[in-house]
């Protein structure tokens, strides 16, 4: 069932668990995540970056594929189709394409401009029955060519953006996209706590979910994080399982080169990673 993300995240915040956002890249990714959510009876958010949207030939292809797959696979758990780190123009494209949720990442603008653009998009998204995520304080690392320094967000600025009526708020707390470097300082729980104190019931979003130790994830959920984004970890499990298949020469055995066989181990690996995250985030049986 395709829905906006607001209700599932408000329930997660009240119930002290988090809903996973898993980024999709193609049909296999989408199918693996949807089936796992259904098997786990968990709400789920499918994240689509602008680069992934382009790769899949455009947001309309993505929205139509996701809707058709939910229908054909009889997916009854709540599923939100969400633009990840959207530009101002990208948000409008996804609204038009039939997404159920958007993220406007105005964190690289001066705060006044971030406020102005977010405010406009909140009104448009809500008029369309969609949910909207905003961002304050950039998330470090590189995603789709966008490089963020990884600063900690200013809690007062978070309050300004939260007060605009966004449904979820991403705030930098030392998290970064991709693998964490060996000298990573960890999450700033002090910043998270200060943000949570000022933004109250607002579901907070933790980007860069790959590689954050389980105890930090649990503490972040205790401090108000209700949505956790995971991208790289599914890519790593897919790649490792595919490598193992090829290195074992299985593509040369029988019809092992058939894409349905070749991609199967990676598909199963994504499913296992998604299930593991849903267990850690506490969203199983919360559909
Ligand atoms: P990772 O790739 O580090 O899991 O981050 C995903 C993310 O935050 C998407 O917005």
Coordinates of C-alpha atoms and ligand atoms in Angstrom, one line a residue:
X1 CA 0.0 0.0 0.0
X2 CA 1.6 3.3 -1.1
X3 CA 1.2 5.9 1.6
X4 CA 2.9 9.2 2.7
X5 CA 5.5 8.7 5.4
X6 CA 3.9 10.9 8.1
X7 CA 1.7 8.3 9.8
X8 CA 4.2 5.5 10.0
X9 CA 6.9 7.9 11.4
X10 CA 4.6 9.5 14.0
X11 CA 3.7 5.9 15.1
X12 CA 7.4 5.0 15.2
X13 CA 8.3 8.1 17.3
X14 CA 5.5 7.3 19.7
X15 CA 6.5 3.6 19.8
X16 CA 10.3 4.2 20.2
X17 CA 11.4 2.4 17.1
X18 CA 12.6 3.6 13.6
X19 CA 11.4 2.9 10.1
X20 CA 14.1 2.0 7.6
X21 CA 14.6 4.0 4.4
X22 CA 16.3 1.7 1.9
X23 CA 17.5 3.3 -1.3
X24 CA 16.6 1.6 -4.6
X25 CA 18.6 1.3 -7.8
X26 CA 16.6 -1.1 -10.0
X27 CA 13.9 -3.7 -10.2
X28 CA 15.9 -6.3 -8.1
X29 CA 16.5 -3.8 -5.3
X30 CA 12.8 -2.7 -5.2
X31 CA 11.5 -6.2 -5.3
X32 CA 13.9 -7.4 -2.5
X33 CA 13.0 -4.5 -0.2
X34 CA 9.2 -4.8 -0.8
X35 CA 9.1 -8.6 -0.2
X36 CA 11.2 -8.3 2.9
X37 CA 9.0 -5.6 4.4
X38 CA 5.9 -7.8 3.7
X39 CA 7.6 -10.9 5.2
X40 CA 8.6 -8.8 8.3
X41 CA 5.2 -7.1 8.5
X42 CA 7.2 -3.8 8.7
X43 CA 6.5 -0.4 7.3
X44 CA 9.2 0.7 4.8
X45 CA 10.4 3.7 2.9
X46 CA 11.9 3.3 -0.6
X47 CA 14.5 6.1 -1.1
X48 CA 15.3 7.4 -4.6
X49 CA 18.2 9.8 -5.0
X50 CA 18.2 12.1 -8.0
X51 CA 21.0 10.0 -9.6
X52 CA 19.2 6.7 -9.1
X53 CA 16.1 8.3 -10.5
X54 CA 18.0 9.3 -13.6
X55 CA 19.6 5.9 -13.9
X56 CA 16.2 4.3 -13.8
X57 CA 15.3 6.6 -16.8
X58 CA 13.2 9.1 -14.7
X59 CA 11.0 9.5 -11.7
X60 CA 7.9 8.4 -13.6
X61 CA 9.4 5.1 -14.4
X62 CA 10.2 4.6 -10.7
X63 CA 6.8 5.6 -9.5
X64 CA 5.0 3.5 -12.0
X65 CA 7.3 0.5 -11.3
X66 CA 6.8 0.8 -7.5
X67 CA 3.0 1.1 -7.7
X68 CA 2.7 -1.8 -10.1
X69 CA 5.0 -4.0 -8.0
X70 CA 3.0 -3.2 -4.8
X71 CA -0.1 -4.3 -6.7
X72 CA 1.3 -7.4 -8.4
X73 CA 3.2 -8.6 -5.3
X74 CA 0.2 -7.9 -3.0
X75 CA 2.2 -5.7 -0.7
X76 CA -0.2 -4.7 2.1
X77 CA 2.3 -3.1 4.6
X78 CA 2.7 0.7 4.4
X79 CA 5.2 1.7 1.8
X80 CA 6.4 5.3 1.2
X81 CA 8.1 6.2 -2.1
X82 CA 10.5 9.0 -1.1
X83 CA 12.8 11.3 -2.9
X84 CA 16.2 11.3 -1.2
X85 CA 18.2 14.6 -1.0
X86 CA 16.0 16.3 -3.5
X87 CA 16.8 19.6 -5.1
X88 CA 14.0 22.2 -5.4
X89 CA 13.4 21.2 -9.1
X90 CA 13.7 17.4 -8.2
X91 CA 10.9 17.8 -5.6
X92 CA 8.5 19.2 -8.2
X93 CA 9.4 16.4 -10.6
X94 CA 8.6 13.8 -8.0
X95 CA 5.4 15.5 -7.0
X96 CA 4.3 15.3 -10.6
X97 CA 5.6 11.7 -11.1
X98 CA 3.4 10.3 -8.3
X99 CA 5.8 9.8 -5.4
X100 CA 4.2 9.8 -1.9
X101 CA 7.0 11.6 -0.1
X102 CA 9.8 14.0 -0.8
X103 CA 13.0 15.3 0.9
X104 CA 14.0 18.8 0.1
X105 CA 17.7 19.1 1.0
X106 CA 18.2 22.8 1.4
X107 CA 21.1 22.4 3.8
X108 CA 23.6 23.9 1.4
X109 CA 21.6 27.2 1.2
X110 CA 21.8 30.0 3.8
X111 CA 19.2 29.2 6.5
X112 CA 16.9 32.0 5.3
X113 CA 16.7 30.5 1.8
X114 CA 16.4 26.9 3.2
X115 CA 13.4 28.2 5.3
X116 CA 11.8 30.0 2.3
X117 CA 12.0 27.1 -0.1
X118 CA 11.1 24.4 2.5
X119 CA 8.0 26.5 3.5
X120 CA 6.8 26.6 -0.1
X121 CA 7.4 22.9 -0.6
X122 CA 5.6 22.0 2.6
X123 CA 2.5 23.7 1.4
X124 CA 2.7 22.0 -2.0
X125 CA 3.5 18.6 -0.7
X126 CA 0.7 18.7 1.9
X127 CA -1.8 19.9 -0.6
X128 CA -1.0 16.7 -2.6
X129 CA -1.3 14.5 0.5
X130 CA 2.5 13.9 0.5
X131 CA 5.0 14.0 3.4
X132 CA 8.1 16.1 3.3
X133 CA 11.5 15.8 5.0
X134 CA 13.9 18.8 5.3
X135 CA 17.5 19.0 6.3
X136 CA 19.6 21.2 8.5
X137 CA 23.4 20.8 8.8
X138 CA 25.0 18.8 6.0
X139 CA 25.5 15.1 6.2
X140 CA 29.1 14.2 5.5
X141 CA 30.6 12.0 2.8
X142 CA 29.7 11.7 -0.8
X143 CA 26.4 10.6 -2.4
X144 CA 25.7 10.9 -6.1
X145 CA 28.5 13.4 -6.5
X146 CA 27.2 15.7 -3.7
X147 CA 29.9 16.1 -1.1
X148 CA 28.9 17.2 2.5
X149 CA 31.4 18.2 5.2
X150 CA 29.4 16.5 8.0
X151 CA 28.8 19.4 10.3
X152 CA 26.6 19.2 13.4
X153 CA 23.3 21.0 12.9
X154 CA 22.4 24.1 15.0
X155 CA 19.4 23.1 17.2
X156 CA 17.8 26.6 16.9
X157 CA 17.9 26.3 13.1
X158 CA 16.4 22.8 13.4
X159 CA 13.5 24.3 15.4
X160 CA 13.0 27.0 12.7
X161 CA 12.7 24.3 10.0
X162 CA 10.6 22.0 12.2
X163 CA 8.2 24.8 12.9
X164 CA 7.4 25.1 9.2
X165 CA 5.4 21.9 9.5
X166 CA 7.7 19.4 7.9
X167 CA 6.9 15.7 8.7
X168 CA 10.4 14.6 9.4
X169 CA 13.7 16.4 9.9
X170 CA 17.2 15.3 9.0
X171 CA 19.9 17.0 11.1
X172 CA 23.6 16.4 10.9
X173 CA 25.0 14.9 14.1
X174 CA 28.4 13.7 12.8
X175 CA 26.9 11.0 10.5
X176 CA 28.2 10.5 7.0
X177 CA 27.2 8.7 3.9
X178 CA 29.1 5.6 2.8
X179 CA 31.6 3.7 5.0
X180 CA 32.8 5.4 8.2
X181 CA 36.5 6.2 8.3
X182 CA 38.6 4.5 11.0
X183 CA 39.1 7.8 12.8
X184 CA 35.3 8.6 12.9
X185 CA 34.4 10.4 16.1
X186 CA 30.9 8.8 16.4
X187 CA 27.5 10.4 16.6
X188 CA 27.1 13.6 18.6
X189 CA 24.3 12.5 21.0
X190 CA 24.6 15.9 22.7
X191 CA 23.6 17.6 19.5
X192 CA 20.8 15.0 18.9
X193 CA 19.5 15.5 22.5
X194 CA 19.5 19.3 22.1
X195 CA 17.6 19.0 18.7
X196 CA 15.1 16.6 20.2
X197 CA 14.4 18.9 23.2
X198 CA 13.6 21.8 20.8
X199 CA 11.7 19.9 18.2
X200 CA 9.5 17.7 20.5
X201 CA 7.3 15.2 18.6
X202 CA 9.0 15.7 15.2
X203 CA 10.4 12.4 13.9
X204 CA 14.1 12.9 13.4
X205 CA 16.0 11.2 10.5
X206 CA 19.4 9.6 10.7
X207 CA 21.2 9.5 7.4
X208 CA 24.3 7.4 6.7
X209 CA 22.9 4.3 8.5
X210 CA 25.6 2.1 6.9
X211 CA 28.2 1.0 9.5
X212 CA 26.8 2.8 12.5
X213 CA 27.3 0.4 15.5
X214 CA 24.1 -1.2 16.9
X215 CA 24.5 0.5 20.3
X216 CA 24.7 3.9 18.7
X217 CA 21.6 3.1 16.5
X218 CA 19.6 2.2 19.7
X219 CA 20.7 5.3 21.5
X220 CA 19.8 7.5 18.6
X221 CA 16.3 5.9 18.5
X222 CA 16.0 6.5 22.3
X223 CA 16.8 10.2 21.6
X224 CA 14.0 10.6 19.0
X225 CA 15.3 9.2 15.7
X226 CA 12.3 7.6 13.9
X227 CA 13.7 7.1 10.3
X228 CA 17.1 5.6 9.4
X229 CA 18.5 5.7 5.9
X230 CA 20.5 2.8 4.6
X231 CA 22.0 2.7 1.1
X232 CA 25.7 1.6 0.9
X233 CA 25.2 -1.5 3.1
X234 CA 22.8 -3.1 0.6
X235 CA 25.2 -2.2 -2.2
X236 CA 28.0 -3.9 -0.3
X237 CA 26.0 -7.1 0.4
X238 CA 24.8 -7.2 -3.2
X239 CA 28.4 -6.8 -4.6
X240 CA 29.9 -9.4 -2.2
X241 CA 27.3 -12.1 -3.0
X242 CA 27.6 -11.4 -6.7
X243 CA 31.4 -11.6 -6.5
X244 CA 31.2 -14.9 -4.7
X245 CA 29.0 -16.3 -7.4
X246 CA 31.3 -15.2 -10.2
X247 CA 34.5 -16.2 -8.4
X248 CA 33.0 -19.7 -7.8
X249 CA 32.5 -19.9 -11.6
X250 CA 28.8 -20.5 -11.2
X251 CA 28.0 -18.2 -14.2
X252 CA 29.8 -20.8 -16.3
X253 CA 27.8 -23.8 -15.0
X254 CA 24.7 -24.8 -16.9
X255 CA 22.6 -21.7 -17.5
X256 CA 24.3 -19.8 -14.6
X257 CA 24.8 -16.8 -16.9
X258 CA 21.0 -16.2 -17.0
X259 CA 20.5 -12.8 -15.3
X260 CA 17.7 -14.3 -13.2
X261 CA 20.3 -16.7 -11.8
X262 CA 23.3 -14.3 -11.9
X263 CA 21.5 -11.6 -9.9
X264 CA 19.8 -14.1 -7.4
X265 CA 22.5 -14.2 -4.8
X266 CA 22.8 -10.4 -4.7
X267 CA 19.0 -10.2 -4.4
X268 CA 18.9 -12.6 -1.5
X269 CA 21.8 -10.7 0.1
X270 CA 19.8 -7.4 0.0
X271 CA 16.9 -9.2 1.6
X272 CA 19.1 -10.4 4.4
X273 CA 20.5 -7.0 5.0
X274 CA 17.1 -5.3 5.0
X275 CA 15.7 -7.9 7.5
X276 CA 18.7 -7.4 9.8
X277 CA 18.2 -3.6 9.8
X278 CA 14.4 -4.0 10.4
X279 CA 15.2 -6.1 13.4
X280 CA 17.7 -3.6 14.7
X281 CA 15.4 -0.6 14.2
X282 CA 12.5 -2.5 15.9
X283 CA 10.0 -2.1 13.0
X284 CA 9.1 -5.7 12.6
X285 CA 5.4 -6.4 13.1
X286 CA 4.7 -2.7 13.3
X287 CA 2.9 -2.5 10.0
Ligands
LIG1 P1 24.5 5.2 3.6 O1 24.8 5.0 2.2 O2 25.7 5.6 4.4 O3 23.8 4.0 4.2 O4 23.5 6.4 3.7 C1 22.3 6.4 3.1 C2 21.6 7.7 3.2 O5 21.7 8.4 4.1 C3 20.7 8.1 2.1 O6 20.2 9.3 2.2

